[in-house]
PDB file of C-alpha atoms in Angstrom:
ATOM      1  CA  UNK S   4       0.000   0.000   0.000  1.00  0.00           C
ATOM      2  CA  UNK S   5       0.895   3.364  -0.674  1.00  0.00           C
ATOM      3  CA  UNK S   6       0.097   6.405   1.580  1.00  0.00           C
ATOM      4  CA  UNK S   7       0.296   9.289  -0.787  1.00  0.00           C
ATOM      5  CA  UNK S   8       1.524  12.962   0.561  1.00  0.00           C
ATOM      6  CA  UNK S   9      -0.882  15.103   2.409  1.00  0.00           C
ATOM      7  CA  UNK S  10      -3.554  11.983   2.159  1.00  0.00           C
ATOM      8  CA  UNK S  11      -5.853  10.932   5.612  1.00  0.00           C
ATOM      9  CA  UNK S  12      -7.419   8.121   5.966  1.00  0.00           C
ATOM     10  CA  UNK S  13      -6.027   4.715   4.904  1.00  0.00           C
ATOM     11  CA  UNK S  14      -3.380   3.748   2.025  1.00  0.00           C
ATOM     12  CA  UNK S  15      -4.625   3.369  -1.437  1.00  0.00           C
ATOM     13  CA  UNK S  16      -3.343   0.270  -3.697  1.00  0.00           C
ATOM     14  CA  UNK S  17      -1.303   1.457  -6.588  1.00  0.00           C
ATOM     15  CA  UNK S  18      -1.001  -1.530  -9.343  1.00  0.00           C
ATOM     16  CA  UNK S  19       1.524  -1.900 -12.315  1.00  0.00           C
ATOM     17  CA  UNK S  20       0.860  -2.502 -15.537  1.00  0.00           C
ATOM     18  CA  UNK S  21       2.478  -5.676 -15.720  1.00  0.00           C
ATOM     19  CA  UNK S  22       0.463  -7.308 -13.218  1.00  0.00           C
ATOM     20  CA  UNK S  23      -2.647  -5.774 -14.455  1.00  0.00           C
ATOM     21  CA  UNK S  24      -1.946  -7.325 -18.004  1.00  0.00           C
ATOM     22  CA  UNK S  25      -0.879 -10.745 -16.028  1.00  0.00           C
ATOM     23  CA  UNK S  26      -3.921 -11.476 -14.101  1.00  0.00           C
ATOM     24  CA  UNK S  27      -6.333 -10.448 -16.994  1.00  0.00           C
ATOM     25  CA  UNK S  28      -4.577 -12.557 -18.935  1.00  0.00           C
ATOM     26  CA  UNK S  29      -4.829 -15.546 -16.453  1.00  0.00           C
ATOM     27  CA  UNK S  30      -8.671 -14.488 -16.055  1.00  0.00           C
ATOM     28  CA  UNK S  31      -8.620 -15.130 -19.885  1.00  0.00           C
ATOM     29  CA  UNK S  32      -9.975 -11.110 -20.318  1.00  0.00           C
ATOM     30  CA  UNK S  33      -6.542 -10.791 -22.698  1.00  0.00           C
ATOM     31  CA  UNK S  34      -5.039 -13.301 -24.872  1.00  0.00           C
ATOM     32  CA  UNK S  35      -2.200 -15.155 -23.896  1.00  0.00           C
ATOM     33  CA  UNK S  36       1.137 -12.976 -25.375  1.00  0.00           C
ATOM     34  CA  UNK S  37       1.479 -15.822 -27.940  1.00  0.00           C
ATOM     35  CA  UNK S  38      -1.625 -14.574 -29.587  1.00  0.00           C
ATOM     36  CA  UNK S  39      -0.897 -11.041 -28.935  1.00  0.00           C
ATOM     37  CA  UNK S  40       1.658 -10.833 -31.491  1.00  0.00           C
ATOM     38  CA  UNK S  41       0.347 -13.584 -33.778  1.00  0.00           C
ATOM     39  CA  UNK S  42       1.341 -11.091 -37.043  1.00  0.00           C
ATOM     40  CA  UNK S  43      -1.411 -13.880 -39.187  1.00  0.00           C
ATOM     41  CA  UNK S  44      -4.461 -12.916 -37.712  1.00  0.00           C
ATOM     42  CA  UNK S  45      -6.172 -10.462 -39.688  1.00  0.00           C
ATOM     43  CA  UNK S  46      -9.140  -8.368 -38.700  1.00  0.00           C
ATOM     44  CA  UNK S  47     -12.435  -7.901 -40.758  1.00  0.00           C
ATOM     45  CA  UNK S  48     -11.428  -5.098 -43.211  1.00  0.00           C
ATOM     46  CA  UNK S  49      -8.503  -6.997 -44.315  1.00  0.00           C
ATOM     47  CA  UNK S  50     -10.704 -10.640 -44.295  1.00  0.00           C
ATOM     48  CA  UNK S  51     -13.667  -8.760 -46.216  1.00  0.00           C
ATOM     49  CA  UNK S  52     -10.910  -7.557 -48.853  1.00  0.00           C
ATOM     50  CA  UNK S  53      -9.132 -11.404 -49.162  1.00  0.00           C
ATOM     51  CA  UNK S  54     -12.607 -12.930 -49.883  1.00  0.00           C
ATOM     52  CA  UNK S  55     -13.725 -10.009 -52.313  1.00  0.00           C
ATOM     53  CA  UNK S  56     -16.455  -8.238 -50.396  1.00  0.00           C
ATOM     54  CA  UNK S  57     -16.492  -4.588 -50.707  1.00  0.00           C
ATOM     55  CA  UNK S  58     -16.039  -3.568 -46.873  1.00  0.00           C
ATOM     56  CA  UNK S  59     -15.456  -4.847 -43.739  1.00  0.00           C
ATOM     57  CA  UNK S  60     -19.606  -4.310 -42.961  1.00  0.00           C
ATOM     58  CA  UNK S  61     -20.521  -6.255 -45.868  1.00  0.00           C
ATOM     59  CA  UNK S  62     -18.325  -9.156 -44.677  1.00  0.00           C
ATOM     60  CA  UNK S  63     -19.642  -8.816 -40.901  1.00  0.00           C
ATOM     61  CA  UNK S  64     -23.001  -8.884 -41.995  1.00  0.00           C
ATOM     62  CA  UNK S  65     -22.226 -11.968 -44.062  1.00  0.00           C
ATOM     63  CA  UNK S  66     -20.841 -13.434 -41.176  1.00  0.00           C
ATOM     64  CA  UNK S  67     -24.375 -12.772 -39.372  1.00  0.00           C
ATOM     65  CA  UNK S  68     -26.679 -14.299 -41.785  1.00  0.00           C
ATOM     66  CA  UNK S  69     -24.385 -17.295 -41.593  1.00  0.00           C
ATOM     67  CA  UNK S  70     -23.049 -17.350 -45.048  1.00  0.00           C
ATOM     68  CA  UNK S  71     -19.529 -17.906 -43.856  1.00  0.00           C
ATOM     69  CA  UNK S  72     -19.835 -21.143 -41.727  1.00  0.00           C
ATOM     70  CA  UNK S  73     -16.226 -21.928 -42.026  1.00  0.00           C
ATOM     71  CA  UNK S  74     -15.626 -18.381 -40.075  1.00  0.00           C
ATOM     72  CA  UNK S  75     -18.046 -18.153 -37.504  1.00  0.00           C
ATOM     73  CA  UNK S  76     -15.106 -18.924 -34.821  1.00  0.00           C
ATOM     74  CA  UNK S  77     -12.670 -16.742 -34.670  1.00  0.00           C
ATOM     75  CA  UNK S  78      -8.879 -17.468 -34.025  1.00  0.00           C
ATOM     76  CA  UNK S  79      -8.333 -14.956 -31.765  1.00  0.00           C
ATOM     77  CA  UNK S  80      -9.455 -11.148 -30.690  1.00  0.00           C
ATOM     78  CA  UNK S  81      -8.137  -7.961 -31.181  1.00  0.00           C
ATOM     79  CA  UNK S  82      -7.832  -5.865 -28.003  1.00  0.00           C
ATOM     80  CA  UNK S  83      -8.499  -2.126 -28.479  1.00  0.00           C
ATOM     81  CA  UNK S  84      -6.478   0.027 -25.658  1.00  0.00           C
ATOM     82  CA  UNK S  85      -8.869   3.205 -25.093  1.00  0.00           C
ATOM     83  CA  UNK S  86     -12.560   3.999 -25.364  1.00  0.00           C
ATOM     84  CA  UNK S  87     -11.932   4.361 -29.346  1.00  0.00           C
ATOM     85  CA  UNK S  88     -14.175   1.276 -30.798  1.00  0.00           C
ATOM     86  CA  UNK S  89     -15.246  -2.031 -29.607  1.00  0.00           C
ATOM     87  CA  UNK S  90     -12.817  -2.870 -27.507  1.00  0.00           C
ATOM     88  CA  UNK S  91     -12.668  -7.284 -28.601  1.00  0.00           C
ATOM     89  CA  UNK S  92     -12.767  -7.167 -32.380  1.00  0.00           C
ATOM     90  CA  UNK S  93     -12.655 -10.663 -33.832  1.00  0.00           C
ATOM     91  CA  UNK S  94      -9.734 -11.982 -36.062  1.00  0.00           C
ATOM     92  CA  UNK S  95      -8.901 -14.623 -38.208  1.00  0.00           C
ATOM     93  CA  UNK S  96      -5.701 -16.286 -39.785  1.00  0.00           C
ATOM     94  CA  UNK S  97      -4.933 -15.144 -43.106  1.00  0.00           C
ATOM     95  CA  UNK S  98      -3.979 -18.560 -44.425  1.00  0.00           C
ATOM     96  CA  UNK S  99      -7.185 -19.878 -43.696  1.00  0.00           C
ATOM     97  CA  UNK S 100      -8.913 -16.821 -45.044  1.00  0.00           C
ATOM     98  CA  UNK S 101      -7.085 -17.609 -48.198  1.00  0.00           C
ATOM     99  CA  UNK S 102      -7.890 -21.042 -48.677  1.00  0.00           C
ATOM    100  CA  UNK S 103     -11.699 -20.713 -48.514  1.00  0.00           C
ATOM    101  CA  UNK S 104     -11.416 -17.533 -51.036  1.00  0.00           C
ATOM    102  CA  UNK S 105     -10.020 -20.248 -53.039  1.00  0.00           C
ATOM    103  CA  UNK S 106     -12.294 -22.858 -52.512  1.00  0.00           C
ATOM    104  CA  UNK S 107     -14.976 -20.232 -52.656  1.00  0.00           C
ATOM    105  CA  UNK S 108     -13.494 -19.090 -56.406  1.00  0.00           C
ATOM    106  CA  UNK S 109     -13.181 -23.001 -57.749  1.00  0.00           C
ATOM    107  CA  UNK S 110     -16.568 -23.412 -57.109  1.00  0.00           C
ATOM    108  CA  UNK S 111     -17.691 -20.562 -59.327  1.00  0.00           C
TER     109      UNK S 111
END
């Protein structure tokens, strides 16, 4: 505990980062920091462009109506730091994003 300068009352708790990030990652709140830098996962923009749809919406909504079985679980989440967005966006490997755009194209 720390008892900050000109403070009454009792000590307050001060937390670093590092432990923070540890127990939400134990808590499974975070991914482990294997996924965290997993540079293969792709988020919907760049999914939606790799299967041809014309925006990241498009693809979501696709996603939604269940056109896109082979997708509906993600690999992993994306963890936004901030209040800018949705803070868990979902993400998926690119290889396997490329092997049902070309399964999807042989069919056609």
């Amino acid at each position: 505990m720390v008892k900050e300068k000109g403070s009454r009352g009792p000590g307050r708790k001060k937390w670093r980062r590092a432990t923070v990030v540890a127990v939400a990652r134990k808590r499974g709140v975070l991914p482990a920091a294997e996924q965290d830098n997993d540079a293969d996962l792709v988020g919907a923009a760049e999914a939606a462009r790799i299967l041809g749809y014309s925006n990241a919406d498009s693809f979501i909504s696709a996603l939604g109506h269940g056109l896109l079985p082979d997708l509906e679980q993600p690999d992993g989440y994306g963890y936004r730091r901030g209040s800018a967005g949705r803070p868990r966006q979902q993400r998926w490997k690119r290889s396997r994003l490329k092997e049902l755009a070309a399964r999807r194209s042989s069919t056609s």
